[in-house]
Amino acid sequence: MRTAIVYSSKTGHTEKYAKWLAEDLGCEAVPYRERKSVDLTALDALVFCSWFHAASIVNAKWAKKIMREHPDLHVVVLATGATPMPEDGWTTEEEIKEAFRHTFPESGYPTLPRFYCHGGFDFDKLDTPNKIVMRMFFKMHEKNARDPKTDEMLKVMREGFDDTKREYLRPVLAHLEGISEKKAAC
C-alpha cells in the first residue's frame, strides 16, 4: 500500500512518532512545511500526525482540505498530547474521543480513523508566544484550588517530560495493515 506521512511537530515528540511510523511502513515522514512535495494522487493512505494545542489539532485545516479534495484517499489522524494514555488511568478513551471531536466532529468525519499517543513537553523548545501562554496557564492553575491530579500534571509539565513510546503506535499500524489486507483482497 502506498502511504505517506505528513507531520506537524513543535518540540520533536510528534516528529519522533512520524519517523517511527515511516520506518515501520517503509515510507517517508514529511514535515508539514514540505507537504506540497507529497503526490497525494499516487497514494492509497495518508497519515496526518500532529499535536493538540488549546483543545485543537494543529494544522488540521489542511487535513480536512485533503479529505475533501481526495475522497478516495484513506486519511488517518494521529494526534499527540501531554495527557497520559487512558491505560495509565489519567484519562478515559471517551475523553480522548471528545478531544478529537473538537477538531474532527463525528457529524462531518464519522469514519475518520483517529489515534492518540502520549507525547511530551519541553518548555525550552517553545517559541516566545507559546512560552507566554504556558506561563499564564501555570499561574492561572497555581491560583485556583487544585486537586492532586492537577498538581501532579503541573509539576510534570514544569519539569518537562518525554513519554513517547513506539508501542503506542501498534493500533495505528494494525489499522493500516488491515486496510492493506482489504486492498490486496480486492
PDB file of C-alpha atoms in Angstrom:
ATOM      1  CA  MET A   1       0.000   0.000   0.000  1.00  0.00           C
ATOM      2  CA  ARG A   2       1.374   3.376  -0.981  1.00  0.00           C
ATOM      3  CA  THR A   3       1.431   5.504   2.153  1.00  0.00           C
ATOM      4  CA  ALA A   4       2.866   8.872   3.147  1.00  0.00           C
ATOM      5  CA  ILE A   5       3.143  10.572   6.497  1.00  0.00           C
ATOM      6  CA  VAL A   6       2.872  14.329   6.915  1.00  0.00           C
ATOM      7  CA  TYR A   7       3.626  15.623  10.382  1.00  0.00           C
ATOM      8  CA  SER A   8       3.470  18.848  12.328  1.00  0.00           C
ATOM      9  CA  SER A   9       5.698  18.970  15.403  1.00  0.00           C
ATOM     10  CA  LYS A  10       6.682  21.781  17.748  1.00  0.00           C
ATOM     11  CA  THR A  11       9.108  20.166  20.185  1.00  0.00           C
ATOM     12  CA  GLY A  12      10.001  16.915  18.391  1.00  0.00           C
ATOM     13  CA  HIS A  13       7.664  14.427  20.057  1.00  0.00           C
ATOM     14  CA  THR A  14       5.212  14.147  17.143  1.00  0.00           C
ATOM     15  CA  GLU A  15       8.133  14.061  14.730  1.00  0.00           C
ATOM     16  CA  LYS A  16       9.525  11.055  16.598  1.00  0.00           C
ATOM     17  CA  TYR A  17       6.233   9.182  16.165  1.00  0.00           C
ATOM     18  CA  ALA A  18       6.048  10.121  12.480  1.00  0.00           C
ATOM     19  CA  LYS A  19       9.577   8.842  11.848  1.00  0.00           C
ATOM     20  CA  TRP A  20       8.910   5.603  13.734  1.00  0.00           C
ATOM     21  CA  LEU A  21       5.789   5.069  11.618  1.00  0.00           C
ATOM     22  CA  ALA A  22       7.744   5.796   8.456  1.00  0.00           C
ATOM     23  CA  GLU A  23      10.363   3.208   9.424  1.00  0.00           C
ATOM     24  CA  ASP A  24       7.698   0.607  10.164  1.00  0.00           C
ATOM     25  CA  LEU A  25       5.747   1.324   6.975  1.00  0.00           C
ATOM     26  CA  GLY A  26       8.743   1.776   4.685  1.00  0.00           C
ATOM     27  CA  CYS A  27       7.730   5.260   3.605  1.00  0.00           C
ATOM     28  CA  GLU A  28       8.808   8.829   4.175  1.00  0.00           C
ATOM     29  CA  ALA A  29       7.821  11.171   7.010  1.00  0.00           C
ATOM     30  CA  VAL A  30       7.419  14.639   5.526  1.00  0.00           C
ATOM     31  CA  PRO A  31       7.385  17.784   7.690  1.00  0.00           C
ATOM     32  CA  TYR A  32       4.235  19.861   7.318  1.00  0.00           C
ATOM     33  CA  ARG A  33       6.184  22.756   5.791  1.00  0.00           C
ATOM     34  CA  GLU A  34       7.119  20.374   2.900  1.00  0.00           C
ATOM     35  CA  ARG A  35       3.622  18.882   2.486  1.00  0.00           C
ATOM     36  CA  LYS A  36       3.301  20.161  -1.077  1.00  0.00           C
ATOM     37  CA  SER A  37       6.078  17.774  -2.124  1.00  0.00           C
ATOM     38  CA  VAL A  38       3.788  14.785  -1.453  1.00  0.00           C
ATOM     39  CA  ASP A  39       1.979  13.471  -4.541  1.00  0.00           C
ATOM     40  CA  LEU A  40      -1.381  12.693  -2.983  1.00  0.00           C
ATOM     41  CA  THR A  41      -2.724  11.224  -6.225  1.00  0.00           C
ATOM     42  CA  ALA A  42      -0.115   8.447  -6.030  1.00  0.00           C
ATOM     43  CA  LEU A  43      -1.175   7.340  -2.521  1.00  0.00           C
ATOM     44  CA  ASP A  44      -3.567   4.845  -1.021  1.00  0.00           C
ATOM     45  CA  ALA A  45      -3.207   6.232   2.503  1.00  0.00           C
ATOM     46  CA  LEU A  46      -2.059   9.395   4.231  1.00  0.00           C
ATOM     47  CA  VAL A  47      -1.213   9.553   7.916  1.00  0.00           C
ATOM     48  CA  PHE A  48      -1.506  13.070   9.278  1.00  0.00           C
ATOM     49  CA  CYS A  49       0.443  13.383  12.541  1.00  0.00           C
ATOM     50  CA  SER A  50       0.036  16.483  14.654  1.00  0.00           C
ATOM     51  CA  TRP A  51      -0.436  17.613  18.237  1.00  0.00           C
ATOM     52  CA  PHE A  52      -3.098  19.028  20.467  1.00  0.00           C
ATOM     53  CA  HIS A  53      -2.810  22.728  21.264  1.00  0.00           C
ATOM     54  CA  ALA A  54      -5.573  24.536  23.149  1.00  0.00           C
ATOM     55  CA  ALA A  55      -8.028  21.669  22.555  1.00  0.00           C
ATOM     56  CA  SER A  56      -7.457  21.624  18.778  1.00  0.00           C
ATOM     57  CA  ILE A  57      -5.192  19.653  16.483  1.00  0.00           C
ATOM     58  CA  VAL A  58      -2.571  21.882  14.863  1.00  0.00           C
ATOM     59  CA  ASN A  59      -2.835  22.251  11.048  1.00  0.00           C
ATOM     60  CA  ALA A  60      -5.987  20.118  10.888  1.00  0.00           C
ATOM     61  CA  LYS A  61      -7.488  22.501   8.328  1.00  0.00           C
ATOM     62  CA  TRP A  62      -5.022  21.105   5.806  1.00  0.00           C
ATOM     63  CA  ALA A  63      -6.035  17.506   6.570  1.00  0.00           C
ATOM     64  CA  LYS A  64      -9.706  18.449   6.201  1.00  0.00           C
ATOM     65  CA  LYS A  65      -8.966  20.065   2.845  1.00  0.00           C
ATOM     66  CA  ILE A  66      -7.150  16.934   1.679  1.00  0.00           C
ATOM     67  CA  MET A  67     -10.112  14.756   2.678  1.00  0.00           C
ATOM     68  CA  ARG A  68     -12.471  16.996   0.681  1.00  0.00           C
ATOM     69  CA  GLU A  69     -10.240  17.123  -2.385  1.00  0.00           C
ATOM     70  CA  HIS A  70      -9.221  13.432  -2.330  1.00  0.00           C
ATOM     71  CA  PRO A  71     -12.265  11.478  -1.094  1.00  0.00           C
ATOM     72  CA  ASP A  72     -10.783   8.112  -2.136  1.00  0.00           C
ATOM     73  CA  LEU A  73      -7.603   8.670  -0.143  1.00  0.00           C
ATOM     74  CA  HIS A  74      -7.627   6.821   3.176  1.00  0.00           C
ATOM     75  CA  VAL A  75      -6.655   9.501   5.713  1.00  0.00           C
ATOM     76  CA  VAL A  76      -5.644   8.577   9.253  1.00  0.00           C
ATOM     77  CA  VAL A  77      -5.123  11.146  12.017  1.00  0.00           C
ATOM     78  CA  LEU A  78      -2.600  10.609  14.790  1.00  0.00           C
ATOM     79  CA  ALA A  79      -2.506  13.307  17.439  1.00  0.00           C
ATOM     80  CA  THR A  80      -0.109  13.607  20.343  1.00  0.00           C
ATOM     81  CA  GLY A  81      -0.500  15.486  23.573  1.00  0.00           C
ATOM     82  CA  ALA A  82       0.554  15.947  27.171  1.00  0.00           C
ATOM     83  CA  THR A  83      -2.341  13.921  28.550  1.00  0.00           C
ATOM     84  CA  PRO A  84      -1.209  10.416  29.532  1.00  0.00           C
ATOM     85  CA  MET A  85      -2.678   7.397  27.775  1.00  0.00           C
ATOM     86  CA  PRO A  86      -6.046   6.103  29.040  1.00  0.00           C
ATOM     87  CA  GLU A  87      -4.456   2.879  30.263  1.00  0.00           C
ATOM     88  CA  ASP A  88      -2.369   4.982  32.667  1.00  0.00           C
ATOM     89  CA  GLY A  89      -5.558   5.994  34.474  1.00  0.00           C
ATOM     90  CA  TRP A  90      -5.299   9.764  33.944  1.00  0.00           C
ATOM     91  CA  THR A  91      -7.956   9.982  31.302  1.00  0.00           C
ATOM     92  CA  THR A  92     -10.540   7.803  29.579  1.00  0.00           C
ATOM     93  CA  GLU A  93     -10.999   6.706  25.984  1.00  0.00           C
ATOM     94  CA  GLU A  94     -14.123   8.867  25.900  1.00  0.00           C
ATOM     95  CA  GLU A  95     -12.150  11.971  26.970  1.00  0.00           C
ATOM     96  CA  ILE A  96      -9.659  11.340  24.166  1.00  0.00           C
ATOM     97  CA  LYS A  97     -12.520  10.899  21.665  1.00  0.00           C
ATOM     98  CA  GLU A  98     -14.067  14.153  22.904  1.00  0.00           C
ATOM     99  CA  ALA A  99     -10.765  15.961  22.340  1.00  0.00           C
ATOM    100  CA  PHE A 100     -10.722  14.732  18.724  1.00  0.00           C
ATOM    101  CA  ARG A 101     -14.346  15.823  18.259  1.00  0.00           C
ATOM    102  CA  HIS A 102     -13.338  19.454  18.815  1.00  0.00           C
ATOM    103  CA  THR A 103     -11.344  19.346  15.597  1.00  0.00           C
ATOM    104  CA  PHE A 104     -12.989  16.495  13.679  1.00  0.00           C
ATOM    105  CA  PRO A 105     -16.671  16.335  14.706  1.00  0.00           C
ATOM    106  CA  GLU A 106     -18.194  12.915  14.161  1.00  0.00           C
ATOM    107  CA  SER A 107     -21.036  14.502  12.183  1.00  0.00           C
ATOM    108  CA  GLY A 108     -18.565  15.570   9.491  1.00  0.00           C
ATOM    109  CA  TYR A 109     -15.984  12.784   9.889  1.00  0.00           C
ATOM    110  CA  PRO A 110     -17.891   9.694  11.056  1.00  0.00           C
ATOM    111  CA  THR A 111     -15.410   7.134   9.710  1.00  0.00           C
ATOM    112  CA  LEU A 112     -12.150   9.012  10.243  1.00  0.00           C
ATOM    113  CA  PRO A 113      -9.594   6.769  11.963  1.00  0.00           C
ATOM    114  CA  ARG A 114      -8.252   8.740  14.946  1.00  0.00           C
ATOM    115  CA  PHE A 115      -5.362   7.700  17.170  1.00  0.00           C
ATOM    116  CA  TYR A 116      -3.742   9.274  20.208  1.00  0.00           C
ATOM    117  CA  CYS A 117      -0.205   8.900  21.547  1.00  0.00           C
ATOM    118  CA  HIS A 118       1.198  10.448  24.695  1.00  0.00           C
ATOM    119  CA  GLY A 119       3.955  12.839  23.676  1.00  0.00           C
ATOM    120  CA  GLY A 120       5.955  15.130  25.842  1.00  0.00           C
ATOM    121  CA  PHE A 121       6.566  18.677  26.876  1.00  0.00           C
ATOM    122  CA  ASP A 122       9.716  20.782  26.651  1.00  0.00           C
ATOM    123  CA  PHE A 123       9.192  24.399  27.687  1.00  0.00           C
ATOM    124  CA  ASP A 124      12.626  25.411  26.343  1.00  0.00           C
ATOM    125  CA  LYS A 125      11.674  24.369  22.790  1.00  0.00           C
ATOM    126  CA  LEU A 126       8.569  26.553  22.682  1.00  0.00           C
ATOM    127  CA  ASP A 127       8.541  29.816  20.764  1.00  0.00           C
ATOM    128  CA  THR A 128       8.019  33.058  22.686  1.00  0.00           C
ATOM    129  CA  PRO A 129       4.222  33.327  22.228  1.00  0.00           C
ATOM    130  CA  ASN A 130       3.716  29.760  23.460  1.00  0.00           C
ATOM    131  CA  LYS A 131       6.056  30.324  26.405  1.00  0.00           C
ATOM    132  CA  ILE A 132       3.948  33.324  27.424  1.00  0.00           C
ATOM    133  CA  VAL A 133       0.733  31.309  27.131  1.00  0.00           C
ATOM    134  CA  MET A 134       2.206  28.457  29.178  1.00  0.00           C
ATOM    135  CA  ARG A 135       3.414  30.833  31.899  1.00  0.00           C
ATOM    136  CA  MET A 136      -0.120  32.256  32.113  1.00  0.00           C
ATOM    137  CA  PHE A 137      -1.505  28.698  32.216  1.00  0.00           C
ATOM    138  CA  PHE A 138       0.788  27.769  35.114  1.00  0.00           C
ATOM    139  CA  LYS A 139      -0.055  30.949  37.061  1.00  0.00           C
ATOM    140  CA  MET A 140      -3.778  30.541  36.494  1.00  0.00           C
ATOM    141  CA  HIS A 141      -3.716  26.990  37.845  1.00  0.00           C
ATOM    142  CA  GLU A 142      -1.485  27.920  40.780  1.00  0.00           C
ATOM    143  CA  LYS A 143      -4.038  30.497  41.965  1.00  0.00           C
ATOM    144  CA  ASN A 144      -7.066  28.221  41.648  1.00  0.00           C
ATOM    145  CA  ALA A 145      -7.983  25.454  44.017  1.00  0.00           C
ATOM    146  CA  ARG A 146      -6.380  22.328  42.704  1.00  0.00           C
ATOM    147  CA  ASP A 147      -6.798  18.640  43.038  1.00  0.00           C
ATOM    148  CA  PRO A 148      -3.873  16.170  43.362  1.00  0.00           C
ATOM    149  CA  LYS A 149      -4.163  15.136  39.698  1.00  0.00           C
ATOM    150  CA  THR A 150      -3.799  18.746  38.516  1.00  0.00           C
ATOM    151  CA  ASP A 151      -0.908  19.362  40.928  1.00  0.00           C
ATOM    152  CA  GLU A 152       0.937  16.348  39.528  1.00  0.00           C
ATOM    153  CA  MET A 153       0.269  17.413  35.933  1.00  0.00           C
ATOM    154  CA  LEU A 154       1.636  20.920  36.563  1.00  0.00           C
ATOM    155  CA  LYS A 155       4.728  19.531  38.292  1.00  0.00           C
ATOM    156  CA  VAL A 156       5.467  17.171  35.396  1.00  0.00           C
ATOM    157  CA  MET A 157       4.949  19.895  32.804  1.00  0.00           C
ATOM    158  CA  ARG A 158       7.218  22.351  34.628  1.00  0.00           C
ATOM    159  CA  GLU A 159       9.982  19.755  34.727  1.00  0.00           C
ATOM    160  CA  GLY A 160       9.349  18.630  31.164  1.00  0.00           C
ATOM    161  CA  PHE A 161       8.965  15.046  30.020  1.00  0.00           C
ATOM    162  CA  ASP A 162       9.180  12.692  27.073  1.00  0.00           C
ATOM    163  CA  ASP A 163       6.765   9.779  27.216  1.00  0.00           C
ATOM    164  CA  THR A 164       6.953   8.815  23.553  1.00  0.00           C
ATOM    165  CA  LYS A 165       6.835   5.046  23.207  1.00  0.00           C
ATOM    166  CA  ARG A 166       6.957   3.162  19.965  1.00  0.00           C
ATOM    167  CA  GLU A 167       4.459   0.645  21.359  1.00  0.00           C
ATOM    168  CA  TYR A 168       1.773   3.366  21.330  1.00  0.00           C
ATOM    169  CA  LEU A 169       1.822   3.100  17.528  1.00  0.00           C
ATOM    170  CA  ARG A 170       0.616  -0.522  17.473  1.00  0.00           C
ATOM    171  CA  PRO A 171      -3.075   0.386  16.920  1.00  0.00           C
ATOM    172  CA  VAL A 172      -2.150   2.706  14.030  1.00  0.00           C
ATOM    173  CA  LEU A 173      -0.013   0.024  12.392  1.00  0.00           C
ATOM    174  CA  ALA A 174      -2.719  -2.610  12.897  1.00  0.00           C
ATOM    175  CA  HIS A 175      -5.292  -0.303  11.301  1.00  0.00           C
ATOM    176  CA  LEU A 176      -3.086   0.365   8.274  1.00  0.00           C
ATOM    177  CA  GLU A 177      -2.278  -3.334   7.947  1.00  0.00           C
ATOM    178  CA  GLY A 178      -5.994  -4.090   7.906  1.00  0.00           C
ATOM    179  CA  ILE A 179      -6.563  -1.527   5.147  1.00  0.00           C
ATOM    180  CA  SER A 180      -3.669  -3.013   3.165  1.00  0.00           C
ATOM    181  CA  GLU A 181      -5.123  -6.522   3.503  1.00  0.00           C
ATOM    182  CA  LYS A 182      -8.543  -5.327   2.353  1.00  0.00           C
ATOM    183  CA  LYS A 183      -6.958  -3.589  -0.632  1.00  0.00           C
ATOM    184  CA  ALA A 184      -4.970  -6.729  -1.563  1.00  0.00           C
ATOM    185  CA  ALA A 185      -8.137  -8.834  -1.379  1.00  0.00           C
ATOM    186  CA  CYS A 186      -9.951  -6.629  -3.913  1.00  0.00           C
TER     187      CYS A 186
END
